Coordinates of C-alpha atoms in Angstrom, one line a residue:
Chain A
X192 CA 268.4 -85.7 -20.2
X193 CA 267.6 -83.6 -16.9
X194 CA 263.9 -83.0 -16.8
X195 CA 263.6 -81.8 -13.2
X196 CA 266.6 -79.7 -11.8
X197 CA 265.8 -78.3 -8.0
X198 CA 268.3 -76.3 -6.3
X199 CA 268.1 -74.9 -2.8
X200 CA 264.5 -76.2 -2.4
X201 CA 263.1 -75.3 1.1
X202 CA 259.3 -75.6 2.0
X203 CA 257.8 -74.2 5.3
X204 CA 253.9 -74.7 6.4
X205 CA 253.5 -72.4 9.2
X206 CA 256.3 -72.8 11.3
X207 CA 257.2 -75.8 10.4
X208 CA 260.0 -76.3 8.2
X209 CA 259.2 -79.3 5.8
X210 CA 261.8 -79.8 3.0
X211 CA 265.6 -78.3 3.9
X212 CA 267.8 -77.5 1.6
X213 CA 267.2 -80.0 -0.9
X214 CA 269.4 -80.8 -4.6
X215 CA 268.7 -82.8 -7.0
X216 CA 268.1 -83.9 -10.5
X217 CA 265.4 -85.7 -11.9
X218 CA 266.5 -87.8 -15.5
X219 CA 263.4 -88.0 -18.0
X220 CA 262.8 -91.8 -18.8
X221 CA 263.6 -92.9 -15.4
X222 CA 261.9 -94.0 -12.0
X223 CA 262.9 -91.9 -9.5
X224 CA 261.8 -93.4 -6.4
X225 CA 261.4 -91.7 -2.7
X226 CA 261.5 -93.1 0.1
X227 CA 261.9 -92.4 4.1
X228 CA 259.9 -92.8 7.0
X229 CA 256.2 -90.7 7.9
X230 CA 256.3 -87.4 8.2
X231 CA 260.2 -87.3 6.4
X232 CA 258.6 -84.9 3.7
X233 CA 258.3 -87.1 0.9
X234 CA 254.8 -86.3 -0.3
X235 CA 255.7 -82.9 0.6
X236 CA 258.5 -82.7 -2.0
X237 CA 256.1 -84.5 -4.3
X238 CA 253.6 -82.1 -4.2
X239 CA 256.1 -79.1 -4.6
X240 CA 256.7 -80.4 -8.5
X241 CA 253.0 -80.3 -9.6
X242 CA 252.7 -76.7 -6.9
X243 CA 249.9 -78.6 -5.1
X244 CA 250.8 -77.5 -2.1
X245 CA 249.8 -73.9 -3.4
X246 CA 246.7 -75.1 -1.8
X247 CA 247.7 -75.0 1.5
X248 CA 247.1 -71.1 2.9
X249 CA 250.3 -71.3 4.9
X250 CA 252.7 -72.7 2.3
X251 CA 256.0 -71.0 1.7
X252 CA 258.5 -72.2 -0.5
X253 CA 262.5 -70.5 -1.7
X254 CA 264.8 -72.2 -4.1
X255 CA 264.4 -73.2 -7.6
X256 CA 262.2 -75.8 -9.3
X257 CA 263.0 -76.2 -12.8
X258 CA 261.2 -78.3 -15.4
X259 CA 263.4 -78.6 -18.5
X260 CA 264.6 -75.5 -17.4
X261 CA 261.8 -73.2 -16.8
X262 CA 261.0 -72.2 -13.5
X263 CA 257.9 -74.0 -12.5
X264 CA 256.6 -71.2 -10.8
X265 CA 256.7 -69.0 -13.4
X266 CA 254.5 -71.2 -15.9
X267 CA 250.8 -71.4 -16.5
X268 CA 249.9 -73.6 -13.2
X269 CA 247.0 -75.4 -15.3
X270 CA 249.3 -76.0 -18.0
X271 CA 252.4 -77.8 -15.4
X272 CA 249.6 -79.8 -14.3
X273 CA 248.6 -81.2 -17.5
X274 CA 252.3 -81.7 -18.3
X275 CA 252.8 -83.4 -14.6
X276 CA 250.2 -86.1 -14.1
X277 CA 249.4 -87.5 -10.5
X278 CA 248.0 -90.2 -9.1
X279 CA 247.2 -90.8 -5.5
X280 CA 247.3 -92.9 -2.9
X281 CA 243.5 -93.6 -2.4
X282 CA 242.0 -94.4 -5.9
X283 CA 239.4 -91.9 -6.7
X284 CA 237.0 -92.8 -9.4
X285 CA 234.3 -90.6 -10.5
X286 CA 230.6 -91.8 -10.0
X287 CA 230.6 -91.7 -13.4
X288 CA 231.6 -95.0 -16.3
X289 CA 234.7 -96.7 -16.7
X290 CA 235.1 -94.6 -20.0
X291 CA 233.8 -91.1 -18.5
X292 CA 236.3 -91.9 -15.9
X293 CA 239.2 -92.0 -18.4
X294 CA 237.8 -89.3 -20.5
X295 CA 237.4 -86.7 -18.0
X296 CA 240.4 -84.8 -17.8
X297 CA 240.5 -84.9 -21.8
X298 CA 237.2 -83.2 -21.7
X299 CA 237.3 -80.8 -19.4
X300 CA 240.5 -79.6 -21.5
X301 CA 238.4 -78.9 -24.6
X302 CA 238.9 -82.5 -26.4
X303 CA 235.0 -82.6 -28.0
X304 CA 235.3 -85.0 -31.1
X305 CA 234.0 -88.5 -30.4
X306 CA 236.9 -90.7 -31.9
X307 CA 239.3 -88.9 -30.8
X308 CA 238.5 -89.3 -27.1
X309 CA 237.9 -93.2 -27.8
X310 CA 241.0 -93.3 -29.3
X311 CA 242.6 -91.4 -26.6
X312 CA 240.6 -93.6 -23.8
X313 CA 241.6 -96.5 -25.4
X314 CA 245.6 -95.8 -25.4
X315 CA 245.4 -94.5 -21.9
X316 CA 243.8 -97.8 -20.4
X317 CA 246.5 -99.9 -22.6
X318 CA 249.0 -97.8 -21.1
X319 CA 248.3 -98.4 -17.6
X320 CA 247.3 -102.4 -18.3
X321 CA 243.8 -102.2 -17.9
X322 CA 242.2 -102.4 -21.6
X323 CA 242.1 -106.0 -21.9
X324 CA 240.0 -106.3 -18.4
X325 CA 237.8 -103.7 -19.2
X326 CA 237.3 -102.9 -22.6
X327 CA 233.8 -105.0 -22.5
X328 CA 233.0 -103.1 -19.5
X329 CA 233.4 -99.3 -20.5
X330 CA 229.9 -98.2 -19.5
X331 CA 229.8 -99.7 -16.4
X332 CA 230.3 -97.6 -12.8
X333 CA 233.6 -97.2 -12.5
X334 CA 232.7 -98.4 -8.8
X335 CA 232.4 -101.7 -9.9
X336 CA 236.6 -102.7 -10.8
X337 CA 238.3 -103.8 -7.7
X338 CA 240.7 -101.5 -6.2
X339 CA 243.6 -102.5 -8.3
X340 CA 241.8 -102.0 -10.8
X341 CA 240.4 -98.5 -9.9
X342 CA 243.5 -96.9 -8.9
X343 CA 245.1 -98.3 -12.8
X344 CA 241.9 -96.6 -14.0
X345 CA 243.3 -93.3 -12.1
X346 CA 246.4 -93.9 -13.9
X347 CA 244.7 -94.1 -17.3
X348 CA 242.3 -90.8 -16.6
X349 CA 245.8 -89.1 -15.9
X350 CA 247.9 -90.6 -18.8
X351 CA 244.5 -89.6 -20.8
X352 CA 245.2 -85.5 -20.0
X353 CA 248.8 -86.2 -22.1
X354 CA 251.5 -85.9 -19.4
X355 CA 255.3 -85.5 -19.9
X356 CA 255.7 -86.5 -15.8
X357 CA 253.9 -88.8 -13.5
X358 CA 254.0 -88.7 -9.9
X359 CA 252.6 -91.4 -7.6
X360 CA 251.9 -91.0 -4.2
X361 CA 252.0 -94.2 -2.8
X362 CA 250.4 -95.6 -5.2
X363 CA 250.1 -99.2 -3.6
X364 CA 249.5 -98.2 0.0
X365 CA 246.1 -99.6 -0.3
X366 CA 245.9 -102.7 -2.9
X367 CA 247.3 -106.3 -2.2
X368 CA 250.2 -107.7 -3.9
X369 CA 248.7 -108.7 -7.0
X370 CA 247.6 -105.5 -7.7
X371 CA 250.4 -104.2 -6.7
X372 CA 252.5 -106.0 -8.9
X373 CA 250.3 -104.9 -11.6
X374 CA 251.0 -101.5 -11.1
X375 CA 254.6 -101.8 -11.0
X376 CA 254.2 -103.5 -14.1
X377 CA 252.3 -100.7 -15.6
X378 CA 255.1 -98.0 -14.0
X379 CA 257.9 -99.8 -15.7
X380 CA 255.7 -99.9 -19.2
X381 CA 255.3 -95.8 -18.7
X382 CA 258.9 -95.1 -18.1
X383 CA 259.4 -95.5 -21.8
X384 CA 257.5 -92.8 -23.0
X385 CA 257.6 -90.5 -19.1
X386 CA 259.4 -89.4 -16.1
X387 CA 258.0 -91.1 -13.0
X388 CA 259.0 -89.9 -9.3
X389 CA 257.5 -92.6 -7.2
X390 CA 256.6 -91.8 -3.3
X391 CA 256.5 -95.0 -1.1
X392 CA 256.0 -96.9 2.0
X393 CA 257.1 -99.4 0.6
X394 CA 261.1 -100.1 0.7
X395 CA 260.8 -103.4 -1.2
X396 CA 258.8 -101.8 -4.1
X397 CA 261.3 -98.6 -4.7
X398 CA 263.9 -101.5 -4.9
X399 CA 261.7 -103.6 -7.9
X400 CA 260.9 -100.7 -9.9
X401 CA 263.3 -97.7 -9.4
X402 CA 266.6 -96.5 -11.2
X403 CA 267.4 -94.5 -8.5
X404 CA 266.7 -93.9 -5.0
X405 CA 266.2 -91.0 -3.3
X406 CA 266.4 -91.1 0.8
X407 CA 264.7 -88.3 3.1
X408 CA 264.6 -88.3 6.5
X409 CA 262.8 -85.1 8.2
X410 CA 262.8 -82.9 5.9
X411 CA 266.6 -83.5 4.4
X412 CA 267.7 -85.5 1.6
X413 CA 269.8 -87.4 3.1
X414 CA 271.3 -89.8 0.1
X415 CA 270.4 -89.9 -3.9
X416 CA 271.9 -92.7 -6.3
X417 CA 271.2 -95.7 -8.2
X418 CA 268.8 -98.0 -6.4
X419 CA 271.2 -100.8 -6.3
X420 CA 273.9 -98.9 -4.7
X421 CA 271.5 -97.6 -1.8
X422 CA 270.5 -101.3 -1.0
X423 CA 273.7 -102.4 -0.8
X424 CA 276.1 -100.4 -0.2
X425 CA 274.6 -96.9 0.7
X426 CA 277.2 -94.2 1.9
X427 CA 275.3 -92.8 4.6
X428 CA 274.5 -95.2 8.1
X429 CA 271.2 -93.9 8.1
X430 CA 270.0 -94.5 5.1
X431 CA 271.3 -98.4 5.5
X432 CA 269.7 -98.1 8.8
X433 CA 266.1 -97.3 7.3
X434 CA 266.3 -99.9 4.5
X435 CA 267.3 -102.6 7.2
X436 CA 264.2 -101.8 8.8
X437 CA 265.8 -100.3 12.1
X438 CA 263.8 -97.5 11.9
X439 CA 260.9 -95.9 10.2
Chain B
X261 CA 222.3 -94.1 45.5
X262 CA 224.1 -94.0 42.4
X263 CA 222.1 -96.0 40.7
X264 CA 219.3 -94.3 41.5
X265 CA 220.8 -90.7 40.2
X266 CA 221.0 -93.2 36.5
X267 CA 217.7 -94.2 36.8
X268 CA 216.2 -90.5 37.5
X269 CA 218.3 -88.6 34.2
X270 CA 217.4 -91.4 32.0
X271 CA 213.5 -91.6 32.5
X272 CA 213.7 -87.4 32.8
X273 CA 215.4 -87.3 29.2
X274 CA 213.1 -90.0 27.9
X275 CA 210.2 -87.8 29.1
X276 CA 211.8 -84.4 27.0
X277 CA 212.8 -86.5 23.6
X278 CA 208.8 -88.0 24.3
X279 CA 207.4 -84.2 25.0
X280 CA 208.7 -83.0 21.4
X281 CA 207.0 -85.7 19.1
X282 CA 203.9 -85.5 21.8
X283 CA 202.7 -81.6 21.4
X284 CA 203.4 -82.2 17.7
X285 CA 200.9 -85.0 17.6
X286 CA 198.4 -82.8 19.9
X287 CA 198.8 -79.8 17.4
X288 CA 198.6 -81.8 14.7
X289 CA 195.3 -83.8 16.1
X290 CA 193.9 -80.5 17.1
X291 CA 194.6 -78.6 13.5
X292 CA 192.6 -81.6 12.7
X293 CA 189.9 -81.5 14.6
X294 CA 189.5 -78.0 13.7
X295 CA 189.7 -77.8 10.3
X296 CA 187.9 -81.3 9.1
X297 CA 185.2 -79.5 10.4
X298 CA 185.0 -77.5 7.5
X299 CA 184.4 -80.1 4.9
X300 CA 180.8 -80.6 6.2
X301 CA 179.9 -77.6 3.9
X302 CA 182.7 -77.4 1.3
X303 CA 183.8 -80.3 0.0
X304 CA 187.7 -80.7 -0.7
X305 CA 187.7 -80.7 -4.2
X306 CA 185.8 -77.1 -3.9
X307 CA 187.8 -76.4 -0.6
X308 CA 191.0 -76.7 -2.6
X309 CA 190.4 -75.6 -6.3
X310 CA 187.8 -72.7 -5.6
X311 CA 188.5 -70.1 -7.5
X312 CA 186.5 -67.5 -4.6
X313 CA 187.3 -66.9 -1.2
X314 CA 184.6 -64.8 0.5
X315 CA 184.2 -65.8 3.8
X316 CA 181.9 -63.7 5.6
X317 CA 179.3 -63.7 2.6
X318 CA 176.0 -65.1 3.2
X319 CA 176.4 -68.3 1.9
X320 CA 180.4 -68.0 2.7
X321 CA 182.5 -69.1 -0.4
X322 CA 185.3 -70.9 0.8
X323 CA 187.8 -71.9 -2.2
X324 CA 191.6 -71.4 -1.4
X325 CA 193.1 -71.6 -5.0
X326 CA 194.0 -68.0 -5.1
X327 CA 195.5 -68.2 -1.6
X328 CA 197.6 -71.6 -2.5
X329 CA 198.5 -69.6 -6.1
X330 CA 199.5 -66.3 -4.1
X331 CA 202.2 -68.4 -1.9
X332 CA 203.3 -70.2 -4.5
X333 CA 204.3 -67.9 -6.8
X334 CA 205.8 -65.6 -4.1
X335 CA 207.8 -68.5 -3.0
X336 CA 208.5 -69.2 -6.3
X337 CA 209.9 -65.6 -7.0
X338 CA 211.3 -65.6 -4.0
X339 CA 213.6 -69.2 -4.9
X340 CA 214.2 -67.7 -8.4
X341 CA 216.2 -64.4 -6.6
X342 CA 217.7 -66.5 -3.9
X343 CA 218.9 -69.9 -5.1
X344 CA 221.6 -68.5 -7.9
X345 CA 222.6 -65.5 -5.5
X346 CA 222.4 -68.1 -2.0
X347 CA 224.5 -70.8 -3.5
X348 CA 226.8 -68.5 -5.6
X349 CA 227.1 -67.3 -2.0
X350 CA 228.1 -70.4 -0.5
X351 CA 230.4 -71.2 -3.3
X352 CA 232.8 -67.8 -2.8
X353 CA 232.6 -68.2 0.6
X354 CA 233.9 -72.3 0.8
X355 CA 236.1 -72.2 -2.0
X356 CA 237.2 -68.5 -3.5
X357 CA 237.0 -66.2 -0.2
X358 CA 240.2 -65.5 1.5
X359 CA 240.1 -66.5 5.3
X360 CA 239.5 -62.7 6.8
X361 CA 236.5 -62.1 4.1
X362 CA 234.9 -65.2 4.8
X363 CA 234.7 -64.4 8.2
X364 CA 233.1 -61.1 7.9
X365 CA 230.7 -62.4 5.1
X366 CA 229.1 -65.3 7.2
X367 CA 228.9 -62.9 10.4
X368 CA 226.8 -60.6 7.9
X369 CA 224.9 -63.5 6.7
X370 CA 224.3 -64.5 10.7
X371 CA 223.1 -61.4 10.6
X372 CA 220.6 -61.0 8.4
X373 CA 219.2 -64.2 9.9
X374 CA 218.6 -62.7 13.1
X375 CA 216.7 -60.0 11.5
X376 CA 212.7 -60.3 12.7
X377 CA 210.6 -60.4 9.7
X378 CA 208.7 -58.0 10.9
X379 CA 211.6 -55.5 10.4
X380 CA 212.5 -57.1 7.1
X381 CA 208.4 -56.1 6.1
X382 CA 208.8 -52.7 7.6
X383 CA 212.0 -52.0 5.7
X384 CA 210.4 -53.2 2.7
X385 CA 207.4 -51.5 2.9
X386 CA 209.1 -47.8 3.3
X387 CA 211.6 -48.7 0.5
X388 CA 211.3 -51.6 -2.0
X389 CA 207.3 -50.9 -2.3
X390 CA 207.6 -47.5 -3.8
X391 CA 210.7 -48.3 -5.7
X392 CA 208.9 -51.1 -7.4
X393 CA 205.6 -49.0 -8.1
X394 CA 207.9 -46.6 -9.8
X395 CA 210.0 -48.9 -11.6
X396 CA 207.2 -50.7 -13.2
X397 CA 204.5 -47.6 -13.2
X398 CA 202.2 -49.9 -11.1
X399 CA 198.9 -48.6 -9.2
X400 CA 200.8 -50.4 -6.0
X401 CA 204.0 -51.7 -5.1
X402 CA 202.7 -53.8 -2.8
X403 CA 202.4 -56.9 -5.2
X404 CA 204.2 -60.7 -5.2
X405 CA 207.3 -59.3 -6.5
X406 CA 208.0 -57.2 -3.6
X407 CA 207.1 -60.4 -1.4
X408 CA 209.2 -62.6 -3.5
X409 CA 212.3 -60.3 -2.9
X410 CA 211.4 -59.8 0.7
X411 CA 211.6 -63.9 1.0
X412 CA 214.5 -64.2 -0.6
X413 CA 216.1 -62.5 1.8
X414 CA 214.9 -64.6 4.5
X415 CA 215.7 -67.8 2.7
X416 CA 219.6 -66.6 1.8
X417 CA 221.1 -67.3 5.4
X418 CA 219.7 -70.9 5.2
X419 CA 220.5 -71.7 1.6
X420 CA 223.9 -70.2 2.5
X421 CA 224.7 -71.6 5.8
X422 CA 223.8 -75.3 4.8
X423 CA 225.2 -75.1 1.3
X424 CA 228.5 -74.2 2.3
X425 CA 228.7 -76.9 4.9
X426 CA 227.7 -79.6 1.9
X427 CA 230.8 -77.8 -0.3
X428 CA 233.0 -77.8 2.8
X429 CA 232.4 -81.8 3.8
X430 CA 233.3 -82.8 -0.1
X431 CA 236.4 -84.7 0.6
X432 CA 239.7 -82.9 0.0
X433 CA 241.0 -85.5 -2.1
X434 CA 238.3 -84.6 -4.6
X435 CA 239.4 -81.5 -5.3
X436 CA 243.4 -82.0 -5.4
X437 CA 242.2 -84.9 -7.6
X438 CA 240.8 -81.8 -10.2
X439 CA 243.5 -79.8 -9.9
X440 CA 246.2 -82.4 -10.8
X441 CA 244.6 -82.8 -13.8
X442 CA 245.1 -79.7 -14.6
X443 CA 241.8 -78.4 -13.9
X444 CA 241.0 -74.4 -13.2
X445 CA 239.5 -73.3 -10.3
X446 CA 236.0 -72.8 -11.9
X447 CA 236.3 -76.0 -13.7
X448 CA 237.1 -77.7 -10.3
X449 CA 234.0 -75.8 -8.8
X450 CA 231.4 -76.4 -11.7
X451 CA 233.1 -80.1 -12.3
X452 CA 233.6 -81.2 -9.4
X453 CA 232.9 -79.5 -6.0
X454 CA 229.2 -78.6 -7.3
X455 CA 228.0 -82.2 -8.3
X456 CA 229.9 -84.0 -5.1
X457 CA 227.9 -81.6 -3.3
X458 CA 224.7 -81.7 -5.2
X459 CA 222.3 -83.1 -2.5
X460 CA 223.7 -81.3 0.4
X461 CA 223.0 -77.7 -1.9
X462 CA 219.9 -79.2 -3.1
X463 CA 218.7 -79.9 0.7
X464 CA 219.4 -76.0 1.5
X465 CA 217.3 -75.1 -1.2
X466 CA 214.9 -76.9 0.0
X467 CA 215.0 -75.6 3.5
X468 CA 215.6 -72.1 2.0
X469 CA 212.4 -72.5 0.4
X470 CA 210.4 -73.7 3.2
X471 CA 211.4 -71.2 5.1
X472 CA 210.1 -69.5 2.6
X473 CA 206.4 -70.8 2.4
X474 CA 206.3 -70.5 6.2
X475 CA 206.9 -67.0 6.0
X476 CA 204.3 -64.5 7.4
X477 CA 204.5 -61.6 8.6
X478 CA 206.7 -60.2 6.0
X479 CA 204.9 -61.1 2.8
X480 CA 201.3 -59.9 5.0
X481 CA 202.8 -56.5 5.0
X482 CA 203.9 -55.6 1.7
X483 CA 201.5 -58.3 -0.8
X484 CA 198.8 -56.4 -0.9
X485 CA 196.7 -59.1 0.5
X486 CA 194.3 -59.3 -2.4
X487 CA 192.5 -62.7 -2.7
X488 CA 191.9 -63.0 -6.6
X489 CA 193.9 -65.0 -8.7
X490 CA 197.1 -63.7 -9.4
X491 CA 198.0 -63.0 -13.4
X492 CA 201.3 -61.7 -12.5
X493 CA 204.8 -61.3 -10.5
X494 CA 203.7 -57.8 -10.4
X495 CA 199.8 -58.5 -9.2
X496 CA 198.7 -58.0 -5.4
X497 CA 198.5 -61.4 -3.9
X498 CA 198.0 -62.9 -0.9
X499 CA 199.5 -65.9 1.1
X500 CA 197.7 -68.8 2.9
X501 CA 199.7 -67.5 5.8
X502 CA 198.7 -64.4 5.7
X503 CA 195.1 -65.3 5.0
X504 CA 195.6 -66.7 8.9
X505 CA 197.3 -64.4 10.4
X506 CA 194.7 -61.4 9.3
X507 CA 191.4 -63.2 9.6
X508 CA 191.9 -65.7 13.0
X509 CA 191.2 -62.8 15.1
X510 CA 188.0 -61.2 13.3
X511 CA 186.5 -65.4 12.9
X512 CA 183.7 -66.1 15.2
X513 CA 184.6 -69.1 17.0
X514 CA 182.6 -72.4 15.3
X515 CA 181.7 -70.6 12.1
X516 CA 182.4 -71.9 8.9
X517 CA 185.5 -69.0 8.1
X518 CA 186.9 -70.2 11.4
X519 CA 187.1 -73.9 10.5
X520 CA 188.8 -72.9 6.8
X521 CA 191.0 -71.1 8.6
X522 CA 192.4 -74.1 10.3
X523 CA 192.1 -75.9 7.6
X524 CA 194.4 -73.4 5.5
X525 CA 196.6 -74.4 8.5
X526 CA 196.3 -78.2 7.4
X527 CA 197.3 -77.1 4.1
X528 CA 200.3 -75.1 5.0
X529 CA 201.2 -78.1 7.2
X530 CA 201.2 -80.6 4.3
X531 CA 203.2 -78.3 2.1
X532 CA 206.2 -77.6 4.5
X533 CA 206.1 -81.4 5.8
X534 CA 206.4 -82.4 2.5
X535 CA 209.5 -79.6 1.7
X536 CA 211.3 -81.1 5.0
X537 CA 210.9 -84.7 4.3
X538 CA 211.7 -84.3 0.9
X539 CA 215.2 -81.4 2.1
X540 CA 215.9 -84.6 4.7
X541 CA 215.8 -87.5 1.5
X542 CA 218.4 -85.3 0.1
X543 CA 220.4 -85.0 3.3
X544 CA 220.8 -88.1 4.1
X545 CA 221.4 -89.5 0.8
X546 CA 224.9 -87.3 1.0
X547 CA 225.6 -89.0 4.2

């Protein structure tokens, strides 16, 4: 099924024109991953599904961005954003415990009854892997969890808000490989139950985890299709160019 | 030669940064010297918790209370108007305000900073003095209230100025971080922003407020001045600065008034140390 359908999607800050004439489709159930080198628009496209670029004061955007076929701009932007989780690069725990952390966003959206949230907290740290090494631990500063473990916390606190979609933004820019790994593991848990699109740095990552592949280069999707056929035998020279490590 | 230039700058600087801390430690010592004097005939206990303060009666009574009561509860008054209006303030200004109103609204509050206070008192004195005799059916207008509202006007530009800085240095990450959850803008503000910022907001209160007990030739000219105890917002009161500032120049040099007097000024020195240091904890627990 099509979750995400954009059409014609251009973004400009200022001057500066960010995402060009972009098409695609985005399956629920999958990992789409995107890849390309710095500045290629990636994050940029990222932000455009969850309209968290609205922030920027400059920020101009034509085309169409569909969510199961409703223009995204035309719903409740609180609402998209419940229904399309994200988690960042930098984990960003609260000062607050493990189980505040996780509750938060479930809070702030009215959820007051006691079991209810523990139930909820509960589901969302199993989800992203993290219950059984933390679930003695739940009133402790969230500071305390090494960094893998923090940024699967920010997984949980967004899985805890009840998303259809989760985005990651480099997710493992900053953890080492066991951690890493742990999160993929955790990514290819969710994509039973949600549509991930998955922004990295990493080309070898996009390769374990994703279905497909999508390629920018500044600004321009330059190549979309299954992740095994863009590592080995993409169509365009860039793109084989950019996963060989000759650029980027 | 060169070396030589170095060596001059250097020792001139160190002599500035030294110059600073050294006239404060000559005020200080000679507020000191001044004032201890006083406690040969009062002692502090009476000095501080009198209830009278006649000083040119025959024996003078020298008791402060009403004076450290009248400051308080204008500064008090005055921290109860500004604080919900300074920070609210700082809040529309860092996060709600579109660029071209934000502009105009911190050159306005630039502005009223550069106010004298003396102009502030003035324009209080023609117009929020009557209009608070006739709102409240008071003998005078000229009571903490008006002083209160005066101050809190002087203390807005600080509690806004710094307050939006703390709001503008919480991480930007912190607030996408909200708003990908789904959060509103108010629910990112109250949530978020407001605690991240806490200390920083809490430090410009501070400051706002010291400004506030500092204050004096504003709240001289529309307290009334009466040195009784106040009962009430809406009594005559009058300030330990303006105490000072009214009776320095009628003190005979060496008599017992003129040694309270500085040591009012030991007093008011405590207090806004005290505010600062405490403004600074804050500070630099955000950094």
């Amino acid at each position: 099924m099509v979750k995400f359908e954009i059409h014609n999607l251009n973004i400009w800050f200022g001057s500066v024109h960010a995402i060009k004439q972009v098409n695609m489709e985005i399956q629920s159930n999958e990992i789409l991953s995107v890849i390309g080198p710095a500045s290629s628009g990636k994050t940029t496209f990222l932000r455009a599904l969850n309209r968290l670029n609205d922030l920027n004061t400059n920020y101009k955007m034509t085309g169409a961005l569909e969510l199961e076929r409703e223009d995204i701009c035309a719903v409740d932007i609180e609402v998209l954003r419940r229904k399309i989780g994200m988690v960042f690069a930098l984990p960003l725990p609260l000062p607050l415990s493990v189980f505040d952390n996780v509750a938060y966003g479930a809070r702030m959206h009215g959820e007051r009854n006691k079991r209810l949230l523990g139930q909820r907290v509960e589901d969302a740290l199993r989800q992203a892997y993290l219950w059984e090494e933390v679930k003695d631990r739940l009133n402790e500063s969230a500071f305390k969890l090494s960094g893998g473990q923090q940024q699967r916390l920010c997984i949980a606190r967004t899985l805890a808000v009840g998303p259809e979609v989760m985005l990651f933004d480099e997710p493992c820019s900053g953890l080492d490989p066991i951690s890493t790994a742990k999160v993929e593991d955790a990514m290819l848990k969710l994509k039973e139950k949600y549509t991930i699109v998955l922004v990295t740095n990493n080309v070898k990552q996009a390769a374990r985890v994703a279905d497909r592949t999508a390629f920018f280069l500044t600004g321009e999707l330059i190549e979309i299709d299954k992740t095994d056929k863009i590592f080995t035998a993409p169509k365009d020279r860039r793109t084989d160019g950019y996963i060989r490590g000759k650029f980027g | 030669m060169r070396k030589f230039k170095e060596f001059i700058v250097e020792k001139l600087i160190l002599i500035c940064g030294i110059a600073s801390i050294f006239f404060v430690i000559l005020i200080f010592l000679f507020l000191l010297k001044e004032g201890l004097a006083v406690f040969k005939t009062v002692s502090l206990f009476k000095f501080l918790l009198g209830k009278n303060w006649y000083p040119i009666s025959e024996p003078p009574q020298l008791g402060i209370l009403p004076l450290i009561l009248g400051s308080l509860l204008v500064t008090l008054g005055a921290a109860i108007i500004s604080i919900p209006i300074g920070v609210g303030c700082a809040v529309y200004i860092a996060e709600v305000a579109p660029t071209q109103t934000k502009e105009i609204l911190k050159a306005g509050i630039e502005l009223l900073a550069a106010i004298p206070s003396v102009v502030l008192g003035f324009i209080g004195m023609v117009t929020l003095v009557p209009l608070v005799k006739n709102v409240f059916h008071l003998p005078t207008g000229l009571t903490a209230l008006s002083g209160s509202i005066m101050l809190a006007f002087m203390a807005m530009p600080t509690i806004v100025s710094i307050a939006e800085d703390a709001l503008y240095s919480v991480p930007k990450s912190y607030k996408e971080g909200a708003f990908a959850l789904g959060a509103t803008r108010w629910q990112t503000i109250h949530r978020v922003m407001l605690p991240a910022a806490s200390s920083g907001i809490l430090a410009a209160v501070m400051l706002g407020v010291g400004r506030g007990i500092g204050e004096t030739m504003a709240v001289m000219m529309i307290t009334g001045n009466a040195a009784v105890i106040p009962h009430s917002i809406l009594a005559p009161v009058r300030t330990l600065t303006a105490t000072i500032a009214a009776e320095m120049g009628e003190a005979v040099v060496g008599s017992e008034h003129y040694f309270a007097l500085f040591a009012i000024g030991i007093v008011l020195f405590v207090i806004s140390f005290a505010v600062n240091v405490t403004a600074d904890l804050f500070l630099h627990k955000r950094q």
